[in-house]
Amino acid sequence: MKVCVIGSGYVGLVAGASFAEYGNHVICVDKDSKKIEDLKKGIIPIYEPGLSELVLSNHKENRLGFSTSIQEGVESSELIFIAVGTPTSDDGSADLSAVYAVAEQIGKSLNGYKVIVDKSTVPVGTAAKVKEIISKNTKHEFDVVSNPEFLKEGAAIDDFMKPERVVIGADSEKAGELVAQLYAPFVLNGNPIIKMGTVSAELTKYACNAFLATKISFANEIANLCESVGADYEDVRKGMGTDSRIGRQFLYAGIGYGGSCFPKDVRALIRTSENFSSSLRIIKEVENVNEDQKVRLYTKIENFFGKDQIKGKTFAVWGLAFKPGTDDMREAPSIPLLLKLHEEGAKIKAFDPVAKETSEHYFKGKIEYSKDAYEALQDADALLLLTEWREFREPDFSRMKKLMKGHVIFDGRNQYRPDHMKKEGFKYLSIGKKPV
């Protein structure tokens, strides 16, 4: 099939490359001319495991092309995916200006029947609005479909190629079948293609992310209670997770969620509920809990050293990105924590395997970057583990102890065993456990 993907960011590029991998002819469109020129040269604008190889191989085979022209992409394709950004507006709602601008250009470029697919995460009613905008700019027939993405950063290629389910929101049987035909090779393992109306599909995406965010905030609240009553959250987590009604995933305690999806989507869902006078009281608290959790490690640091003793201390930091496997710094818990430490006069020496460049925008010279994890430890008073990259899981503790001035670890991701840390001679403070 001939496919156009408008927006060559995270979702658009993963989708375009994956469609091409299954033999479709795909053109990825973006208004950023430098990004398009870089892609033509094989320079990938984002870090995602496996994406570079997928883009390069399909571009080489002429199944994947790049352009700055929406007209070129629309005229040459049967299916047009809108995958532009929908950032949070000041009032918490999703900013749909880019989606609507693209819809207008699509309408002006239609040269026959097309199916326009909303791939961007958009609130209820967006498909109807996109249809209205396109209708004002064309006399050709078309349909609008909602096809939300369910990608995890760091595992996006696998998620797209082997989806647990494909959700297709279509009010036209013809359009729904065409999109289902495109996805058929991706679900040969028997996983379902779920068809529904456009409004239901739009809400499904937000409901999924809000529920997962709720599990994370719930886990963190219980972990905090464990610290107060003297329980071990790891034991509690195992007890909960083995209940098939609850499940093991998203029950790990830590310093809160971040990234491009959960924070933005939770806020947008809250805003949608307010617009329709249907309050989501639980979801509002999910966001509040998460914001508090992001600075919980600071409270532990302040209690350990004393508020007046943070100034002049050197903190080594392992991990800056909001999660391992990505360079994404959007809403990363490391940001408010490290900015607070800087504000209190601390020196920060940080290492992240891939997020140095993306993090510079947020810290603006307020932290020092190290070439590797061990360099960051030199003369540090404490180590803060903020992102659970695999290379941090089994470090050389003897080497760490020799490099550090103070032998204390604040573990925001519960990577180590307290008994092991005590044996190694470290003071160890984590989430949901007694300090040792």
Coordinates of C-alpha atoms in Angstrom, one line a residue:
M1 CA 0.0 0.0 0.0
K2 CA 1.0 3.6 -0.5
V3 CA 1.3 5.5 2.8
C4 CA 2.1 9.0 3.8
V5 CA 3.1 9.8 7.4
I6 CA 3.0 13.5 8.3
G7 CA 5.3 14.3 11.2
S8 CA 8.7 12.6 11.4
G9 CA 9.2 12.6 15.1
Y10 CA 9.1 9.7 17.5
V11 CA 5.7 8.2 16.5
G12 CA 5.8 9.2 12.8
L13 CA 9.3 7.8 12.1
V14 CA 8.7 4.5 14.0
A15 CA 5.3 4.1 12.1
G16 CA 6.8 5.0 8.7
A17 CA 9.8 2.7 9.0
S18 CA 7.7 -0.2 10.3
F19 CA 5.1 0.1 7.6
A20 CA 7.9 0.2 5.0
E21 CA 9.5 -2.9 6.6
Y22 CA 6.4 -4.9 5.6
G23 CA 6.7 -3.9 2.0
N24 CA 4.6 -0.8 1.8
H25 CA 5.8 2.3 0.1
V26 CA 6.0 5.1 2.6
I27 CA 6.8 8.8 2.4
C28 CA 7.5 10.6 5.7
V29 CA 6.8 14.3 5.6
D30 CA 8.0 17.0 8.0
K31 CA 8.1 20.8 7.8
D32 CA 11.6 20.8 9.3
S33 CA 13.8 20.8 6.2
K34 CA 17.0 20.0 8.2
K35 CA 15.4 17.0 9.7
I36 CA 14.4 15.7 6.3
E37 CA 17.8 16.3 4.8
D38 CA 19.4 14.5 7.7
L39 CA 17.1 11.6 7.3
K40 CA 18.0 11.3 3.6
K41 CA 21.6 11.2 4.7
G42 CA 20.9 8.5 7.3
I43 CA 21.1 10.8 10.3
I44 CA 18.3 9.8 12.8
P45 CA 16.9 12.7 14.9
I46 CA 15.9 10.6 18.0
Y47 CA 17.4 7.7 19.9
E48 CA 15.4 4.5 19.8
P49 CA 16.9 1.0 19.8
G50 CA 16.6 -0.5 16.3
L51 CA 15.1 2.5 14.6
S52 CA 18.3 3.6 12.8
E53 CA 18.8 0.3 11.2
L54 CA 15.1 0.1 10.1
V55 CA 15.1 3.5 8.6
L56 CA 18.4 3.0 6.7
S57 CA 17.6 -0.4 5.3
N58 CA 14.1 0.7 4.0
H59 CA 15.4 3.9 2.6
K60 CA 18.1 2.0 0.8
E61 CA 15.4 -0.3 -0.7
N62 CA 13.4 2.7 -1.8
R63 CA 10.4 1.8 0.3
L64 CA 10.9 4.7 2.6
G65 CA 11.2 8.3 1.4
F66 CA 11.3 11.7 3.0
S67 CA 9.9 15.1 1.9
T68 CA 8.9 18.5 3.2
S69 CA 5.9 18.6 0.8
I70 CA 2.5 17.5 2.3
Q71 CA 1.0 17.8 -1.2
E72 CA 3.6 15.3 -2.6
G73 CA 2.8 12.9 0.2
V74 CA -1.0 13.2 0.0
E75 CA -1.2 13.0 -3.8
S76 CA 0.9 9.8 -4.0
S77 CA -0.7 7.9 -1.1
E78 CA -3.9 6.0 -0.2
L79 CA -3.6 6.4 3.5
I80 CA -2.3 9.6 5.2
F81 CA -1.3 9.4 8.9
I82 CA -1.2 12.6 11.0
A83 CA 1.6 12.1 13.5
V84 CA 2.5 15.6 14.6
G85 CA 3.1 16.8 18.2
T86 CA 0.2 17.6 20.6
P87 CA 2.0 19.3 23.5
T88 CA 0.4 20.5 26.6
S89 CA -1.2 23.9 26.5
D90 CA -1.1 26.3 29.5
D91 CA -4.5 25.1 30.6
G92 CA -3.5 21.5 30.5
S93 CA -5.3 20.6 27.3
A94 CA -3.6 19.1 24.2
D95 CA -2.4 21.8 21.8
L96 CA -3.9 20.7 18.5
S97 CA -2.8 23.6 16.4
A98 CA -0.3 21.4 14.4
V99 CA -2.9 18.7 13.8
Y100 CA -5.4 21.3 12.5
A101 CA -2.8 23.0 10.3
V102 CA -1.9 19.7 8.7
A103 CA -5.6 18.9 8.2
E104 CA -6.1 22.1 6.3
Q105 CA -3.1 21.3 4.0
I106 CA -4.3 17.8 3.5
G107 CA -7.7 19.1 2.3
K108 CA -6.1 21.5 -0.1
S109 CA -3.9 18.6 -1.5
L110 CA -6.5 15.8 -1.9
N111 CA -6.7 14.5 -5.5
G112 CA -9.2 11.6 -4.9
Y113 CA -10.5 9.4 -2.1
K114 CA -8.2 9.1 0.8
V115 CA -8.3 7.8 4.4
I116 CA -6.8 10.3 6.9
V117 CA -5.6 8.6 10.1
D118 CA -5.1 10.4 13.4
K119 CA -2.0 8.7 14.8
S120 CA -1.2 11.6 17.2
T121 CA -2.6 11.3 20.6
V122 CA -5.6 13.5 20.5
P123 CA -8.6 14.2 22.7
V124 CA -12.2 13.3 22.1
G125 CA -13.7 15.1 19.2
T126 CA -10.5 15.6 17.2
A127 CA -11.5 13.3 14.3
A128 CA -14.7 15.2 13.9
K129 CA -12.8 18.5 13.9
V130 CA -10.2 17.2 11.4
K131 CA -13.0 16.0 9.1
E132 CA -14.7 19.5 9.3
I133 CA -11.4 21.3 8.4
I134 CA -10.7 19.0 5.5
S135 CA -14.2 19.3 4.2
K136 CA -13.9 23.1 4.0
N137 CA -10.8 22.7 1.8
T138 CA -11.8 19.9 -0.7
K139 CA -14.6 18.5 -2.9
H140 CA -13.1 15.0 -2.9
E141 CA -14.4 12.2 -0.8
F142 CA -12.4 11.1 2.3
D143 CA -12.8 9.4 5.7
V144 CA -11.1 10.1 9.0
V145 CA -10.0 7.3 11.2
S146 CA -8.5 7.3 14.8
N147 CA -5.7 4.9 15.2
P148 CA -4.0 5.6 18.6
E149 CA -0.4 4.4 19.2
F150 CA 0.6 2.3 22.2
L151 CA 4.4 2.5 22.0
K152 CA 6.9 2.3 24.9
E153 CA 10.0 4.4 24.4
G154 CA 13.0 2.1 24.4
A155 CA 10.9 -0.8 22.9
A156 CA 8.9 1.1 20.2
I157 CA 9.9 -1.0 17.2
D158 CA 8.9 -4.2 18.9
D159 CA 5.7 -2.7 20.1
F160 CA 4.8 -1.5 16.6
M161 CA 5.9 -4.7 14.8
K162 CA 4.2 -7.0 17.4
P163 CA 1.3 -5.1 18.8
E164 CA -0.8 -6.6 21.6
R165 CA -3.7 -5.0 19.8
V166 CA -4.5 -2.5 17.1
V167 CA -7.3 -0.1 17.8
I168 CA -9.1 1.3 14.7
G169 CA -11.7 4.0 15.3
A170 CA -13.8 4.4 12.1
D171 CA -17.3 5.6 11.4
S172 CA -16.9 4.3 7.9
E173 CA -16.7 0.5 7.3
K174 CA -14.7 1.1 4.1
A175 CA -12.1 3.2 5.8
G176 CA -11.8 0.8 8.8
E177 CA -11.2 -2.1 6.5
L178 CA -8.5 -0.3 4.5
V179 CA -6.6 0.5 7.7
A180 CA -7.1 -3.1 9.0
Q181 CA -5.7 -4.3 5.7
L182 CA -2.6 -2.3 6.3
Y183 CA -2.1 -3.7 9.8
A184 CA -3.0 -7.3 8.9
P185 CA 0.7 -8.5 8.6
F186 CA 1.4 -7.1 12.0
V187 CA -1.1 -9.4 13.8
L188 CA -0.5 -12.8 12.2
N189 CA 0.2 -14.0 15.7
G190 CA -3.5 -13.7 16.4
N191 CA -3.5 -10.6 18.4
P192 CA -6.7 -8.6 17.8
I193 CA -7.6 -5.7 15.6
I194 CA -10.3 -3.9 17.6
K195 CA -12.7 -1.8 15.6
M196 CA -14.8 0.9 17.3
G197 CA -16.1 4.4 16.7
T198 CA -13.7 7.3 16.4
V199 CA -14.7 8.8 19.8
S200 CA -14.2 5.5 21.6
A201 CA -10.7 5.1 20.0
E202 CA -9.7 8.6 21.0
L203 CA -10.7 8.0 24.6
T204 CA -9.1 4.5 24.7
K205 CA -5.6 5.9 24.4
Y206 CA -6.1 8.3 27.2
A207 CA -7.8 5.8 29.4
C208 CA -4.9 3.3 29.0
N209 CA -2.2 5.9 29.8
A210 CA -4.1 7.3 32.8
F211 CA -4.7 3.8 34.2
L212 CA -1.0 3.0 34.0
A213 CA 0.0 6.3 35.5
T214 CA -2.5 5.5 38.3
K215 CA -0.7 2.2 39.0
I216 CA 2.6 4.0 39.3
S217 CA 1.3 6.7 41.6
F218 CA -0.5 4.0 43.7
A219 CA 2.7 2.0 44.0
N220 CA 4.6 5.1 45.1
E221 CA 2.0 6.0 47.7
I222 CA 2.1 2.5 49.2
A223 CA 5.9 2.5 49.1
N224 CA 6.0 5.8 51.0
L225 CA 3.6 4.2 53.5
C226 CA 5.9 1.2 53.8
E227 CA 8.7 3.5 54.9
S228 CA 6.5 5.0 57.6
V229 CA 5.2 1.7 59.1
G230 CA 8.4 -0.3 58.7
A231 CA 7.3 -2.6 55.8
D232 CA 9.4 -3.5 52.8
Y233 CA 7.7 -2.5 49.6
E234 CA 9.4 -5.2 47.6
D235 CA 7.6 -7.8 49.6
V236 CA 4.3 -5.9 49.3
R237 CA 4.8 -5.5 45.5
K238 CA 5.3 -9.2 45.1
G239 CA 2.2 -9.9 47.1
M240 CA 0.1 -7.6 45.0
G241 CA 1.7 -8.5 41.7
T242 CA 1.0 -12.2 41.9
D243 CA -2.7 -11.4 42.1
S244 CA -3.9 -12.0 38.5
R245 CA -6.5 -9.2 38.9
I246 CA -3.7 -6.7 39.6
G247 CA -0.6 -8.0 37.6
R248 CA 3.1 -7.3 38.1
Q249 CA 3.6 -4.5 35.6
F250 CA 3.8 -0.8 36.6
L251 CA 4.0 -1.6 40.3
Y252 CA 7.6 -0.6 40.8
A253 CA 8.2 2.2 43.2
G254 CA 10.5 5.1 42.3
I255 CA 10.7 8.8 41.8
G256 CA 7.7 9.2 39.6
Y257 CA 6.8 8.9 35.9
G258 CA 7.9 11.3 33.1
G259 CA 8.3 11.3 29.4
S260 CA 6.2 12.5 26.5
C261 CA 3.0 10.5 27.1
F262 CA 1.9 10.0 30.7
P263 CA 2.1 13.5 32.1
K264 CA 0.7 15.1 28.9
D265 CA -2.1 12.6 28.5
V266 CA -3.2 12.7 32.2
R267 CA -3.5 16.4 32.0
A268 CA -5.4 16.3 28.7
L269 CA -7.8 13.7 30.0
I270 CA -8.4 15.8 33.1
R271 CA -9.1 18.8 30.9
T272 CA -11.5 16.8 28.7
S273 CA -13.4 15.7 31.8
E274 CA -13.8 19.3 32.9
N275 CA -15.0 20.3 29.5
F276 CA -17.7 17.7 29.7
S277 CA -18.5 18.3 33.4
S278 CA -17.5 14.7 34.3
S279 CA -14.9 15.0 37.0
L280 CA -12.0 12.5 37.2
R281 CA -11.2 12.8 40.9
I282 CA -8.8 9.9 41.0
I283 CA -6.8 11.0 38.0
K284 CA -6.3 14.5 39.4
E285 CA -4.7 13.0 42.5
V286 CA -2.5 10.7 40.3
E287 CA -0.9 13.8 38.9
N288 CA -0.5 15.5 42.3
V289 CA 1.1 12.3 43.8
N290 CA 3.5 12.1 40.9
E291 CA 4.7 15.7 41.2
D292 CA 5.4 15.2 44.9
Q293 CA 7.2 11.9 44.2
K294 CA 9.7 13.6 41.9
V295 CA 11.3 15.5 44.8
R296 CA 10.9 12.8 47.4
L297 CA 14.6 11.9 47.0
Y298 CA 15.5 15.5 47.8
T299 CA 13.7 15.2 51.2
K300 CA 15.7 12.1 51.9
I301 CA 18.9 14.0 51.0
E302 CA 18.0 16.9 53.2
N303 CA 17.1 14.7 56.1
F304 CA 20.4 12.8 55.8
F305 CA 22.8 15.7 55.4
G306 CA 20.8 18.5 57.0
K307 CA 19.2 21.4 55.1
D308 CA 22.1 23.7 55.8
Q309 CA 24.7 21.1 54.8
I310 CA 23.8 20.6 51.2
K311 CA 25.6 23.7 50.0
G312 CA 29.1 22.7 48.8
K313 CA 28.3 19.0 48.7
T314 CA 29.1 17.1 45.4
F315 CA 26.5 14.7 44.1
A316 CA 27.2 12.1 41.4
V317 CA 24.2 11.3 39.3
W318 CA 23.7 8.1 37.3
G319 CA 20.9 8.6 34.7
L320 CA 19.1 11.7 33.5
A321 CA 16.5 10.4 31.0
F322 CA 13.0 9.7 32.2
K323 CA 13.5 6.0 31.6
P324 CA 16.3 3.7 30.2
G325 CA 16.4 3.0 26.5
T326 CA 15.7 6.6 25.5
D327 CA 17.3 10.1 25.4
D328 CA 13.9 11.7 26.2
M329 CA 14.1 14.3 28.9
R330 CA 10.5 15.5 28.8
E331 CA 9.1 15.7 32.3
A332 CA 12.0 13.6 33.6
P333 CA 12.1 13.3 37.4
S334 CA 15.8 14.2 37.4
I335 CA 14.9 17.8 36.3
P336 CA 13.2 19.2 39.5
L337 CA 15.4 17.2 41.8
L338 CA 18.7 18.4 40.3
L339 CA 17.5 21.9 39.9
K340 CA 16.6 22.0 43.5
L341 CA 20.0 20.7 44.6
H342 CA 21.7 23.3 42.4
E343 CA 19.5 26.0 43.9
E344 CA 20.7 24.9 47.4
G345 CA 24.3 25.2 46.3
A346 CA 25.2 21.6 45.5
K347 CA 27.7 20.6 42.8
I348 CA 26.3 18.0 40.4
K349 CA 28.4 15.6 38.3
A350 CA 26.1 13.5 36.0
F351 CA 26.4 10.7 33.5
D352 CA 23.7 9.3 31.2
P353 CA 24.6 6.9 28.4
V354 CA 22.6 8.8 25.7
A355 CA 20.8 11.8 27.2
K356 CA 23.6 14.3 27.6
E357 CA 22.6 16.4 24.5
T358 CA 18.9 16.4 25.2
S359 CA 19.4 17.2 28.9
E360 CA 21.5 20.3 28.3
H361 CA 18.4 22.3 27.3
Y362 CA 16.9 21.7 30.8
F363 CA 20.0 22.2 32.9
K364 CA 21.7 25.1 31.0
G365 CA 25.1 24.7 32.6
K366 CA 23.9 24.0 36.1
I367 CA 25.4 20.5 36.1
E368 CA 28.7 19.0 35.0
Y369 CA 28.8 16.1 32.6
S370 CA 31.1 13.1 33.1
K371 CA 32.4 10.9 30.3
D372 CA 31.4 7.7 32.2
A373 CA 29.7 6.5 35.3
Y374 CA 32.9 6.2 37.4
E375 CA 34.3 9.6 36.5
A376 CA 31.1 11.1 38.0
L377 CA 31.9 9.4 41.3
Q378 CA 35.3 11.1 41.8
D379 CA 35.2 12.9 45.2
A380 CA 31.4 12.7 45.4
D381 CA 29.7 13.0 48.8
A382 CA 26.8 10.8 47.5
L383 CA 25.5 9.0 44.5
L384 CA 22.0 9.5 43.1
L385 CA 20.7 6.7 40.9
L386 CA 17.8 8.3 38.9
T387 CA 17.5 6.1 35.7
E388 CA 17.8 2.3 35.8
W389 CA 20.1 1.8 32.8
R390 CA 21.4 -1.8 32.7
E391 CA 25.0 -0.7 33.0
F392 CA 24.2 0.6 36.5
R393 CA 22.8 -2.7 37.8
E394 CA 26.0 -4.5 38.7
P395 CA 28.8 -1.9 39.1
D396 CA 32.1 -2.4 40.8
F397 CA 31.3 -1.3 44.3
S398 CA 34.9 -1.6 45.5
R399 CA 36.0 0.8 42.8
M400 CA 33.0 3.1 43.6
K401 CA 34.0 3.2 47.3
K402 CA 37.6 4.2 46.5
L403 CA 36.4 7.0 44.2
M404 CA 33.8 8.5 46.4
K405 CA 34.4 10.8 49.4
G406 CA 31.2 9.9 51.1
H407 CA 29.8 6.3 50.9
V408 CA 26.1 6.9 50.6
I409 CA 23.7 6.0 47.7
F410 CA 20.3 7.5 47.2
D411 CA 18.6 5.0 44.9
G412 CA 15.5 6.4 43.2
R413 CA 14.9 3.2 41.3
N414 CA 15.5 0.4 43.9
Q415 CA 18.2 -1.2 41.9
Y416 CA 20.2 -2.7 44.7
R417 CA 19.6 -4.9 47.7
P418 CA 19.9 -3.1 51.0
D419 CA 21.7 -6.1 52.7
H420 CA 24.3 -6.1 49.9
M421 CA 24.9 -2.4 50.2
K422 CA 25.4 -2.7 53.9
K423 CA 27.9 -5.5 53.3
E424 CA 29.8 -3.3 50.7
G425 CA 30.0 -0.5 53.3
F426 CA 27.5 2.0 51.8
K427 CA 24.7 3.8 53.5
Y428 CA 21.8 3.1 51.3
L429 CA 18.5 5.0 51.0
S430 CA 15.8 3.8 48.5
I431 CA 12.1 4.0 48.0
G432 CA 9.8 2.0 50.2
K433 CA 12.5 0.4 52.3
K434 CA 14.2 1.0 55.6
P435 CA 17.5 2.9 55.1
V436 CA 20.6 0.9 56.0

